[in-house]
Amino acid sequence: MTNNTLSSHRADALRGVSSIPGDKSISHRVAILGGLSRGCMEVSNFLCSHDCLNTLRAMEQLGARITPRRSRPGFGPVDFTLEGCAMAPKQPQTDIDCGNSGTGMRLLAGLLSGLPFESRLFGDDSLSSRPMKRIVDPLLLMGAQIKTLGEKPGCAPLAIHGSRLRPIEYHLPMASAQVKSAILLAGMLTEGCTTIHQPALTRDHTERLFHHFGVPCTVDALDVTVSGPAAPIARDIAIPGDISSAAFWLVAASICPNAEITLRRVGLNPTRTAVLNVLRRMGADFDIAPAPDSETGEPYGDITIRTASSLRGTEILRHEIPNLIDEIPVLAVAAAFASGTTHIRHAGELRVKESDRIAATVSNLRAMGAHVDEYDDGFSVAGGNPLTGCTLPSYGDHRIAMSFLIAGLAVPGVTTLDSVENIDTSYPGFAHDLRSFAFYG
Ligand code: S3P
């Protein structure tokens, strides 16, 4: 693995209008459901990040065909025609590489558990240390034959011997859209009704895409039921921009002087917009122009954000955590520029993301000069202490790297992050956007 660095400096202004790359969660699911579907579909604004390209390649290994219409040089297709394998997938000839992506591995494991062949899924060092028991347990209840082969117990690689599954009714022990979706994908291949009871609302992209692709699925408050076996039917889709990527610029504009940035076609699915509610409570100054209609069932719109006249600390509420789990590192950066204290608790899941994001965020904020208290399940940031640029580890984690490069736009000195090649797992073009939004002298 290379160790590229990237630096940011205090900007005098932030200006620009930009489209944000496609939503990561939706892109994974479109690759999987479209790759399995009957027929051909046009996919636009696919996130051609390493994570989602790995999932797309996995579906090609199963027999899906991709004809690119527009690609991002050095990455892969953004707009393409996807011809599904018409529910007749073939056994992959090699082990499936999920790279850095927990979403890719967990969702594919759900799918592969119900397909009639053997397969193996592996990932990088970070992914090989993340918990897989959370999907293995419910899949075993469905009759799946799935084993974790990792050095660390309960971790990848995964060996799957596809089986005929039985439907289950499952109470999710944690609020996880990845676990829910792994079970839903297995349930889609299973005869009967598979029902999941969630402890809290989690992102509902799988349910919305089931609806888009004609897979029977009902949602009743926190309960989701899929009726199988069902085959997704190919239907064109335009993927909205990723609000988790937009969040970097929402915070950047809020903490930098002379900022006005417009982000086009950002996904506004209500199970993902808590970051906007929290920023609003903190005093962020933005307008949203929602698009009138969304054929895909995923709302989106343009967001224009300007420098906040003042930011204040807030408490992120327990029920908001699953909705903004990926935005917490960059919200912690905003908190360091706010008056008063920001409290983030009930977020122990952050310890098992691409890095231990509680430890990484706390350590990097402290290195820049912030006052932070760390807890098992979160942290508190006492805002207002002046921060200074320095050299920081990214812990091999794309969101930690981007969050602290954003902090660097608003502090004296140079802020340098290591291992920034990881940014490509979710936000190809971040370095370009960093250069094009920031103005100096
Ligand atoms: C995701 C769900 C979240 C999130 C991840 C993507 C998804 O994970 O952190 O980046 O696409 O389902 P959990 O739901 O497991 O917390």
Tab-separated table of C-alpha atoms and ligand atoms in Angstrom:
chain	number	residue	atom	x	y	z
A	1	MET	CA	0.000	0.000	0.000
A	2	THR	CA	1.356	3.426	-0.906
A	3	ASN	CA	1.389	6.283	1.570
A	4	ASN	CA	0.344	9.382	-0.303
A	5	THR	CA	-0.141	12.580	1.633
A	6	LEU	CA	-2.483	15.497	0.995
A	7	SER	CA	-2.388	18.922	2.650
A	8	SER	CA	-4.847	21.743	3.202
A	9	HIS	CA	-4.266	25.377	4.193
A	10	ARG	CA	-6.404	28.152	5.609
A	11	ALA	CA	-8.618	29.413	2.765
A	12	ASP	CA	-9.616	33.066	2.365
A	13	ALA	CA	-12.829	32.045	0.625
A	14	LEU	CA	-14.683	28.954	-0.527
A	15	ARG	CA	-16.711	29.298	-3.701
A	16	GLY	CA	-18.182	26.978	-6.295
A	17	VAL	CA	-21.013	24.967	-7.729
A	18	SER	CA	-20.466	21.244	-7.993
A	19	SER	CA	-22.185	17.905	-8.353
A	20	ILE	CA	-21.341	15.441	-5.658
A	21	PRO	CA	-20.369	11.880	-6.695
A	22	GLY	CA	-23.127	9.269	-6.535
A	23	ASP	CA	-24.360	7.810	-3.281
A	24	LYS	CA	-22.214	4.933	-2.055
A	25	SER	CA	-24.978	2.954	-0.353
A	26	ILE	CA	-27.279	3.235	-3.361
A	27	SER	CA	-24.486	2.384	-5.832
A	28	HIS	CA	-23.668	-0.897	-4.050
A	29	ARG	CA	-27.347	-1.875	-4.067
A	30	VAL	CA	-27.899	-0.890	-7.712
A	31	ALA	CA	-24.899	-3.018	-8.718
A	32	ILE	CA	-26.267	-6.017	-6.807
A	33	LEU	CA	-29.959	-5.771	-7.739
A	34	GLY	CA	-29.307	-4.604	-11.311
A	35	GLY	CA	-26.611	-7.257	-11.739
A	36	LEU	CA	-29.118	-9.945	-10.829
A	37	SER	CA	-32.087	-8.513	-12.711
A	38	ARG	CA	-33.871	-9.591	-15.839
A	39	GLY	CA	-33.256	-7.115	-18.675
A	40	CYS	CA	-31.033	-4.113	-19.388
A	41	MET	CA	-30.984	-0.819	-17.518
A	42	GLU	CA	-29.234	2.528	-17.872
A	43	VAL	CA	-27.379	3.505	-14.691
A	44	SER	CA	-26.295	7.133	-14.275
A	45	ASN	CA	-24.051	8.745	-11.658
A	46	PHE	CA	-22.807	5.443	-10.241
A	47	LEU	CA	-20.119	6.044	-7.610
A	48	CYS	CA	-16.997	4.804	-9.351
A	49	SER	CA	-15.096	4.586	-6.057
A	50	HIS	CA	-13.001	1.533	-5.272
A	51	ASP	CA	-15.670	0.193	-2.878
A	52	CYS	CA	-18.532	0.265	-5.358
A	53	LEU	CA	-16.396	-0.845	-8.310
A	54	ASN	CA	-15.470	-3.947	-6.312
A	55	THR	CA	-19.174	-4.749	-5.887
A	56	LEU	CA	-19.791	-4.104	-9.587
A	57	ARG	CA	-16.904	-6.449	-10.465
A	58	ALA	CA	-18.327	-9.096	-8.140
A	59	MET	CA	-21.601	-8.937	-10.065
A	60	GLU	CA	-19.671	-9.201	-13.360
A	61	GLN	CA	-18.078	-12.363	-11.945
A	62	LEU	CA	-21.623	-13.675	-11.445
A	63	GLY	CA	-22.507	-12.915	-15.075
A	64	ALA	CA	-23.723	-9.291	-15.207
A	65	ARG	CA	-22.522	-7.261	-18.223
A	66	ILE	CA	-21.506	-3.610	-18.176
A	67	THR	CA	-21.164	-1.348	-21.215
A	68	PRO	CA	-19.736	2.021	-20.149
A	69	ARG	CA	-21.195	5.253	-21.584
A	70	ARG	CA	-19.105	7.674	-19.473
A	71	SER	CA	-16.164	6.898	-17.208
A	72	ARG	CA	-13.993	8.785	-14.749
A	73	PRO	CA	-10.411	8.426	-15.991
A	74	GLY	CA	-8.342	6.284	-13.644
A	75	PHE	CA	-11.427	4.905	-11.900
A	76	GLY	CA	-14.241	3.332	-13.879
A	77	PRO	CA	-17.725	3.735	-15.307
A	78	VAL	CA	-20.084	6.426	-13.989
A	79	ASP	CA	-22.864	6.010	-16.576
A	80	PHE	CA	-23.330	2.562	-18.081
A	81	THR	CA	-25.721	-0.002	-19.426
A	82	LEU	CA	-26.115	-2.881	-17.017
A	83	GLU	CA	-27.404	-6.183	-18.289
A	84	GLY	CA	-28.342	-8.432	-15.399
A	85	CYS	CA	-27.754	-12.165	-15.294
A	86	ALA	CA	-31.528	-12.735	-15.266
A	87	MET	CA	-31.466	-14.573	-11.921
A	88	ALA	CA	-29.156	-17.203	-13.458
A	89	PRO	CA	-25.828	-16.271	-11.840
A	90	LYS	CA	-22.781	-18.399	-12.500
A	91	GLN	CA	-20.244	-19.503	-9.927
A	92	PRO	CA	-17.412	-16.965	-9.620
A	93	GLN	CA	-14.142	-18.365	-10.971
A	94	THR	CA	-12.016	-16.554	-8.373
A	95	ASP	CA	-12.498	-15.309	-4.805
A	96	ILE	CA	-14.403	-12.019	-4.616
A	97	ASP	CA	-12.387	-9.002	-3.483
A	98	CYS	CA	-14.457	-6.559	-1.414
A	99	GLY	CA	-11.480	-4.250	-0.775
A	100	ASN	CA	-12.208	-1.887	2.118
A	101	SER	CA	-15.992	-2.154	1.991
A	102	GLY	CA	-18.108	-3.508	4.830
A	103	THR	CA	-21.245	-2.738	2.832
A	104	GLY	CA	-20.012	-4.669	-0.212
A	105	MET	CA	-18.995	-7.719	1.825
A	106	ARG	CA	-22.067	-7.863	4.059
A	107	LEU	CA	-24.601	-7.359	1.260
A	108	LEU	CA	-22.884	-9.793	-1.092
A	109	ALA	CA	-22.709	-12.399	1.704
A	110	GLY	CA	-26.495	-12.163	2.093
A	111	LEU	CA	-26.992	-12.633	-1.627
A	112	LEU	CA	-24.432	-15.425	-2.095
A	113	SER	CA	-25.878	-17.408	0.833
A	114	GLY	CA	-28.948	-18.122	-1.291
A	115	LEU	CA	-27.248	-18.815	-4.643
A	116	PRO	CA	-26.523	-22.413	-5.667
A	117	PHE	CA	-22.710	-22.506	-5.600
A	118	GLU	CA	-19.624	-21.951	-3.462
A	119	SER	CA	-17.950	-18.605	-3.149
A	120	ARG	CA	-15.425	-16.768	-1.013
A	121	LEU	CA	-15.273	-13.103	-0.050
A	122	PHE	CA	-12.134	-11.360	1.179
A	123	GLY	CA	-11.037	-7.810	1.923
A	124	ASP	CA	-8.116	-5.636	3.005
A	125	ASP	CA	-6.626	-5.574	6.527
A	126	SER	CA	-9.234	-3.134	7.836
A	127	LEU	CA	-12.163	-5.133	6.455
A	128	SER	CA	-10.599	-8.383	7.727
A	129	SER	CA	-10.825	-7.056	11.276
A	130	ARG	CA	-14.450	-5.869	11.158
A	131	PRO	CA	-17.247	-7.939	12.737
A	132	MET	CA	-19.056	-10.333	10.383
A	133	LYS	CA	-20.849	-12.378	13.075
A	134	ARG	CA	-23.653	-9.815	12.914
A	135	ILE	CA	-24.571	-11.081	9.418
A	136	VAL	CA	-23.430	-14.663	9.869
A	137	ASP	CA	-25.804	-15.253	12.835
A	138	PRO	CA	-29.075	-14.368	11.054
A	139	LEU	CA	-27.936	-16.035	7.814
A	140	LEU	CA	-27.210	-19.258	9.757
A	141	LEU	CA	-30.747	-19.045	11.166
A	142	MET	CA	-31.974	-18.953	7.564
A	143	GLY	CA	-30.071	-22.191	6.931
A	144	ALA	CA	-27.074	-20.614	5.183
A	145	GLN	CA	-23.733	-22.394	5.201
A	146	ILE	CA	-21.306	-19.591	5.870
A	147	LYS	CA	-18.021	-19.617	7.740
A	148	THR	CA	-15.649	-16.892	8.887
A	149	LEU	CA	-12.060	-17.880	8.117
A	150	GLY	CA	-10.231	-14.818	9.441
A	151	GLU	CA	-7.308	-14.812	11.868
A	152	LYS	CA	-9.526	-12.675	14.071
A	153	PRO	CA	-12.572	-14.698	15.231
A	154	GLY	CA	-15.800	-13.805	13.449
A	155	CYS	CA	-13.984	-11.942	10.688
A	156	ALA	CA	-13.419	-12.260	6.921
A	157	PRO	CA	-12.560	-14.042	4.664
A	158	LEU	CA	-16.016	-15.610	4.358
A	159	ALA	CA	-16.597	-19.024	2.794
A	160	ILE	CA	-20.141	-19.561	1.569
A	161	HIS	CA	-21.751	-22.737	0.345
A	162	GLY	CA	-24.989	-21.460	-1.208
A	163	SER	CA	-28.110	-23.192	0.080
A	164	ARG	CA	-31.869	-23.242	-0.089
A	165	LEU	CA	-32.827	-20.816	2.677
A	166	ARG	CA	-35.850	-20.579	4.956
A	167	PRO	CA	-37.591	-17.340	5.873
A	168	ILE	CA	-37.034	-15.927	9.370
A	169	GLU	CA	-38.408	-13.261	11.637
A	170	TYR	CA	-35.400	-11.474	13.097
A	171	HIS	CA	-34.951	-8.840	15.792
A	172	LEU	CA	-31.840	-6.881	14.780
A	173	PRO	CA	-29.607	-6.534	17.846
A	174	MET	CA	-28.089	-3.293	16.489
A	175	ALA	CA	-29.334	-0.486	14.247
A	176	SER	CA	-27.493	-1.526	11.079
A	177	ALA	CA	-28.678	-1.047	7.515
A	178	GLN	CA	-25.935	-3.377	6.335
A	179	VAL	CA	-27.186	-6.269	8.454
A	180	LYS	CA	-30.812	-5.509	7.551
A	181	SER	CA	-29.905	-5.467	3.850
A	182	ALA	CA	-27.895	-8.700	3.991
A	183	ILE	CA	-30.982	-10.451	5.419
A	184	LEU	CA	-33.321	-8.740	2.929
A	185	LEU	CA	-31.205	-9.873	-0.032
A	186	ALA	CA	-31.151	-13.428	1.315
A	187	GLY	CA	-34.914	-13.126	1.938
A	188	MET	CA	-35.474	-12.035	-1.656
A	189	LEU	CA	-34.134	-15.453	-2.775
A	190	THR	CA	-36.134	-17.388	-0.175
A	191	GLU	CA	-39.643	-18.758	-0.458
A	192	GLY	CA	-41.934	-17.041	2.066
A	193	CYS	CA	-41.876	-13.836	4.102
A	194	THR	CA	-38.704	-12.726	5.855
A	195	THR	CA	-39.343	-10.018	8.457
A	196	ILE	CA	-36.828	-7.816	10.251
A	197	HIS	CA	-37.641	-5.790	13.358
A	198	GLN	CA	-35.232	-2.865	13.717
A	199	PRO	CA	-34.379	-1.293	17.072
A	200	ALA	CA	-34.223	2.132	15.350
A	201	LEU	CA	-34.700	3.524	11.882
A	202	THR	CA	-31.737	2.877	9.552
A	203	ARG	CA	-31.133	3.949	5.951
A	204	ASP	CA	-33.856	2.432	3.777
A	205	HIS	CA	-32.219	2.334	0.324
A	206	THR	CA	-32.688	-1.421	-0.061
A	207	GLU	CA	-36.420	-1.104	0.603
A	208	ARG	CA	-36.759	1.802	-1.880
A	209	LEU	CA	-34.773	-0.042	-4.533
A	210	PHE	CA	-36.827	-3.209	-3.992
A	211	HIS	CA	-39.836	-1.056	-4.812
A	212	HIS	CA	-38.093	0.447	-7.871
A	213	PHE	CA	-37.097	-2.994	-9.201
A	214	GLY	CA	-40.425	-4.677	-8.394
A	215	VAL	CA	-39.325	-6.860	-5.465
A	216	PRO	CA	-42.298	-7.209	-3.047
A	217	CYS	CA	-41.420	-5.489	0.213
A	218	THR	CA	-43.546	-3.847	2.912
A	219	VAL	CA	-42.461	-1.440	5.622
A	220	ASP	CA	-44.443	-0.908	8.821
A	221	ALA	CA	-42.649	1.593	11.056
A	222	LEU	CA	-39.482	-0.284	12.126
A	223	ASP	CA	-40.514	-3.628	10.598
A	224	VAL	CA	-39.550	-4.628	7.071
A	225	THR	CA	-40.815	-7.715	5.214
A	226	VAL	CA	-39.651	-9.091	1.876
A	227	SER	CA	-41.651	-11.809	0.077
A	228	GLY	CA	-39.621	-14.234	-1.941
A	229	PRO	CA	-38.547	-15.680	-4.134
A	230	ALA	CA	-38.529	-12.552	-6.247
A	231	ALA	CA	-36.555	-11.337	-9.262
A	232	PRO	CA	-35.604	-7.681	-9.665
A	233	ILE	CA	-36.790	-6.280	-13.000
A	234	ALA	CA	-34.305	-3.988	-14.774
A	235	ARG	CA	-35.334	-0.332	-14.714
A	236	ASP	CA	-33.232	2.765	-15.468
A	237	ILE	CA	-31.888	4.652	-12.509
A	238	ALA	CA	-30.086	7.956	-11.842
A	239	ILE	CA	-28.239	7.827	-8.526
A	240	PRO	CA	-28.328	11.049	-6.462
A	241	GLY	CA	-25.175	12.578	-4.962
A	242	ASP	CA	-23.966	11.184	-1.645
A	243	ILE	CA	-25.039	13.370	1.289
A	244	SER	CA	-22.180	11.825	3.309
A	245	SER	CA	-19.720	13.316	0.780
A	246	ALA	CA	-21.685	16.588	0.631
A	247	ALA	CA	-21.275	16.817	4.424
A	248	PHE	CA	-17.566	17.663	4.029
A	249	TRP	CA	-18.443	20.812	2.079
A	250	LEU	CA	-21.376	21.660	4.346
A	251	VAL	CA	-18.969	21.769	7.275
A	252	ALA	CA	-16.190	23.465	5.261
A	253	ALA	CA	-18.489	26.309	4.205
A	254	SER	CA	-19.833	26.669	7.756
A	255	ILE	CA	-16.390	27.083	9.358
A	256	CYS	CA	-14.553	29.101	6.638
A	257	PRO	CA	-14.933	32.858	5.929
A	258	ASN	CA	-16.458	34.149	2.665
A	259	ALA	CA	-17.973	30.822	1.741
A	260	GLU	CA	-20.799	30.072	-0.612
A	261	ILE	CA	-21.023	26.638	-2.186
A	262	THR	CA	-23.862	25.037	-4.131
A	263	LEU	CA	-23.998	21.250	-4.218
A	264	ARG	CA	-26.199	19.862	-6.969
A	265	ARG	CA	-28.468	16.794	-6.870
A	266	VAL	CA	-27.647	15.713	-3.321
A	267	GLY	CA	-29.642	12.749	-1.998
A	268	LEU	CA	-32.205	13.875	0.590
A	269	ASN	CA	-33.573	10.527	1.749
A	270	PRO	CA	-34.992	11.276	5.234
A	271	THR	CA	-33.085	8.318	6.708
A	272	ARG	CA	-29.872	10.183	5.770
A	273	THR	CA	-30.581	13.873	6.438
A	274	ALA	CA	-30.011	14.121	10.210
A	275	VAL	CA	-26.688	15.786	9.385
A	276	LEU	CA	-28.706	18.720	8.017
A	277	ASN	CA	-30.855	18.911	11.170
A	278	VAL	CA	-27.771	18.866	13.386
A	279	LEU	CA	-25.976	21.526	11.329
A	280	ARG	CA	-29.130	23.674	11.378
A	281	ARG	CA	-29.254	23.378	15.205
A	282	MET	CA	-25.595	24.400	15.308
A	283	GLY	CA	-26.391	27.583	13.345
A	284	ALA	CA	-25.351	26.591	9.795
A	285	ASP	CA	-26.746	28.834	7.050
A	286	PHE	CA	-28.079	26.827	4.105
A	287	ASP	CA	-31.042	26.571	1.728
A	288	ILE	CA	-32.362	23.430	0.108
A	289	ALA	CA	-34.069	23.423	-3.292
A	290	PRO	CA	-35.693	19.974	-3.461
A	291	ALA	CA	-36.179	18.480	-6.930
A	292	PRO	CA	-39.911	18.226	-7.628
A	293	ASP	CA	-39.983	14.520	-8.327
A	294	SER	CA	-37.779	11.478	-8.171
A	295	GLU	CA	-38.570	8.507	-10.376
A	296	THR	CA	-36.312	6.271	-8.319
A	297	GLY	CA	-38.057	6.928	-5.006
A	298	GLU	CA	-34.922	8.619	-3.659
A	299	PRO	CA	-35.531	12.341	-3.018
A	300	TYR	CA	-32.749	14.777	-3.911
A	301	GLY	CA	-32.126	18.488	-4.374
A	302	ASP	CA	-29.572	21.300	-4.482
A	303	ILE	CA	-28.070	22.677	-1.271
A	304	THR	CA	-26.491	26.135	-1.069
A	305	ILE	CA	-24.476	26.784	2.063
A	306	ARG	CA	-22.678	29.904	3.295
A	307	THR	CA	-20.360	30.838	6.148
A	308	ALA	CA	-22.206	30.494	9.462
A	309	SER	CA	-22.349	33.779	11.396
A	310	SER	CA	-21.791	31.720	14.528
A	311	LEU	CA	-21.857	28.014	15.335
A	312	ARG	CA	-23.021	26.609	18.673
A	313	GLY	CA	-22.557	23.185	20.213
A	314	THR	CA	-25.401	20.698	20.327
A	315	GLU	CA	-26.299	17.270	21.600
A	316	ILE	CA	-26.658	14.652	18.874
A	317	LEU	CA	-29.658	12.612	19.933
A	318	ARG	CA	-29.641	8.835	20.260
A	319	HIS	CA	-32.194	8.290	17.480
A	320	GLU	CA	-30.167	10.513	15.123
A	321	ILE	CA	-27.003	8.388	15.379
A	322	PRO	CA	-27.806	5.673	12.769
A	323	ASN	CA	-28.993	8.406	10.377
A	324	LEU	CA	-25.685	10.327	10.486
A	325	ILE	CA	-23.195	7.663	11.598
A	326	ASP	CA	-20.781	8.347	8.703
A	327	GLU	CA	-20.876	12.130	9.176
A	328	ILE	CA	-19.796	12.110	12.840
A	329	PRO	CA	-16.057	12.714	12.226
A	330	VAL	CA	-16.749	15.826	10.148
A	331	LEU	CA	-19.486	17.001	12.549
A	332	ALA	CA	-16.859	16.707	15.304
A	333	VAL	CA	-14.707	19.111	13.271
A	334	ALA	CA	-17.636	21.559	13.089
A	335	ALA	CA	-18.068	21.159	16.859
A	336	ALA	CA	-14.478	22.287	17.444
A	337	PHE	CA	-15.367	25.630	15.761
A	338	ALA	CA	-18.609	26.089	17.728
A	339	SER	CA	-19.187	27.857	21.027
A	340	GLY	CA	-20.191	25.490	23.819
A	341	THR	CA	-19.921	21.732	23.973
A	342	THR	CA	-21.161	19.126	21.493
A	343	HIS	CA	-22.087	15.738	22.958
A	344	ILE	CA	-22.042	12.587	20.840
A	345	ARG	CA	-22.976	9.385	22.732
A	346	HIS	CA	-24.627	6.018	21.826
A	347	ALA	CA	-22.254	5.840	18.857
A	348	GLY	CA	-20.184	2.770	19.850
A	349	GLU	CA	-20.655	1.466	16.259
A	350	LEU	CA	-18.027	4.024	15.241
A	351	ARG	CA	-15.398	1.822	16.860
A	352	VAL	CA	-15.944	-0.905	14.222
A	353	LYS	CA	-15.987	1.200	11.054
A	354	GLU	CA	-13.042	1.424	8.614
A	355	SER	CA	-11.041	2.533	11.681
A	356	ASP	CA	-11.959	3.090	15.329
A	357	ARG	CA	-13.474	6.443	14.423
A	358	ILE	CA	-13.964	7.509	18.047
A	359	ALA	CA	-10.261	7.064	18.860
A	360	ALA	CA	-9.147	8.532	15.510
A	361	THR	CA	-11.370	11.616	15.726
A	362	VAL	CA	-10.501	12.314	19.370
A	363	SER	CA	-6.779	11.887	18.807
A	364	ASN	CA	-6.640	14.086	15.697
A	365	LEU	CA	-8.802	16.824	17.227
A	366	ARG	CA	-6.552	16.881	20.311
A	367	ALA	CA	-3.424	17.026	18.116
A	368	MET	CA	-4.850	20.176	16.474
A	369	GLY	CA	-5.523	21.727	19.892
A	370	ALA	CA	-9.188	20.921	20.648
A	371	HIS	CA	-10.512	19.940	24.069
A	372	VAL	CA	-12.196	16.559	23.771
A	373	ASP	CA	-13.416	13.958	26.278
A	374	GLU	CA	-13.580	10.367	25.039
A	375	TYR	CA	-16.173	7.796	26.161
A	376	ASP	CA	-16.702	4.156	25.201
A	377	ASP	CA	-19.611	5.151	22.983
A	378	GLY	CA	-18.662	8.625	21.806
A	379	PHE	CA	-17.050	11.896	22.829
A	380	SER	CA	-17.691	15.529	23.790
A	381	VAL	CA	-15.992	18.410	22.023
A	382	ALA	CA	-15.628	21.685	23.952
A	383	GLY	CA	-15.616	24.130	21.052
A	384	GLY	CA	-13.847	27.414	20.600
A	385	ASN	CA	-10.242	26.479	21.452
A	386	PRO	CA	-7.996	27.707	18.606
A	387	LEU	CA	-6.774	24.887	16.370
A	388	THR	CA	-3.513	24.734	14.404
A	389	GLY	CA	-2.527	22.718	11.354
A	390	CYS	CA	-0.257	19.711	11.851
A	391	THR	CA	0.575	16.325	10.335
A	392	LEU	CA	-2.039	13.736	11.208
A	393	PRO	CA	-2.623	10.031	10.578
A	394	SER	CA	-5.700	9.085	8.571
A	395	TYR	CA	-5.739	5.621	10.202
A	396	GLY	CA	-6.260	4.257	6.686
A	397	ASP	CA	-9.796	5.689	6.862
A	398	HIS	CA	-11.194	7.834	4.046
A	399	ARG	CA	-13.631	9.764	6.247
A	400	ILE	CA	-10.968	10.595	8.852
A	401	ALA	CA	-8.644	11.863	6.093
A	402	MET	CA	-11.311	14.069	4.495
A	403	SER	CA	-12.672	15.396	7.809
A	404	PHE	CA	-9.274	16.682	8.926
A	405	LEU	CA	-8.383	18.105	5.516
A	406	ILE	CA	-11.617	20.110	5.897
A	407	ALA	CA	-10.500	21.293	9.362
A	408	GLY	CA	-7.238	22.414	7.737
A	409	LEU	CA	-9.145	24.871	5.515
A	410	ALA	CA	-10.029	26.945	8.588
A	411	VAL	CA	-6.848	26.932	10.702
A	412	PRO	CA	-3.383	28.508	10.503
A	413	GLY	CA	-0.473	26.327	9.376
A	414	VAL	CA	-0.477	23.318	7.113
A	415	THR	CA	-2.650	20.262	7.802
A	416	THR	CA	-1.266	17.099	6.222
A	417	LEU	CA	-2.945	13.698	6.216
A	418	ASP	CA	-1.208	10.414	5.369
A	419	SER	CA	-2.523	7.386	3.422
A	420	VAL	CA	-4.992	9.534	1.510
A	421	GLU	CA	-5.261	6.937	-1.272
A	422	ASN	CA	-8.107	5.599	0.909
A	423	ILE	CA	-10.211	8.602	-0.062
A	424	ASP	CA	-10.782	6.854	-3.388
A	425	THR	CA	-12.838	4.203	-1.604
A	426	SER	CA	-15.729	6.677	-1.308
A	427	TYR	CA	-14.957	10.050	-2.912
A	428	PRO	CA	-12.966	9.977	-6.152
A	429	GLY	CA	-12.208	13.600	-7.028
A	430	PHE	CA	-12.101	14.894	-3.435
A	431	ALA	CA	-8.596	16.370	-3.913
A	432	HIS	CA	-9.797	18.115	-7.071
A	433	ASP	CA	-12.836	19.573	-5.274
A	434	LEU	CA	-10.596	20.691	-2.392
A	435	ARG	CA	-8.439	22.642	-4.860
A	436	SER	CA	-11.317	24.067	-6.833
A	437	PHE	CA	-13.505	25.273	-3.906
A	438	ALA	CA	-10.681	26.985	-1.955
A	439	PHE	CA	-9.382	30.484	-2.811
A	440	TYR	CA	-6.226	32.031	-1.351
A	441	GLY	CA	-5.012	35.641	-1.035
B	1	S3P	C1	-24.297	1.526	5.101
B	1	S3P	C2	-24.743	1.503	6.387
B	1	S3P	C3	-23.982	2.061	7.512
B	1	S3P	C4	-22.878	3.016	7.052
B	1	S3P	C5	-22.116	2.491	5.868
B	1	S3P	C6	-23.051	2.202	4.705
B	1	S3P	C7	-25.107	0.876	4.062
B	1	S3P	O1	-23.434	0.993	8.232
B	1	S3P	O2	-21.998	3.290	8.104
B	1	S3P	O3	-21.142	3.432	5.442
B	1	S3P	O4	-24.897	1.157	2.869
B	1	S3P	O5	-25.998	0.084	4.425
B	1	S3P	P1	-24.292	0.197	9.351
B	1	S3P	O6	-25.695	0.259	8.921
B	1	S3P	O7	-23.817	-1.193	9.408
B	1	S3P	O8	-24.026	0.950	10.617
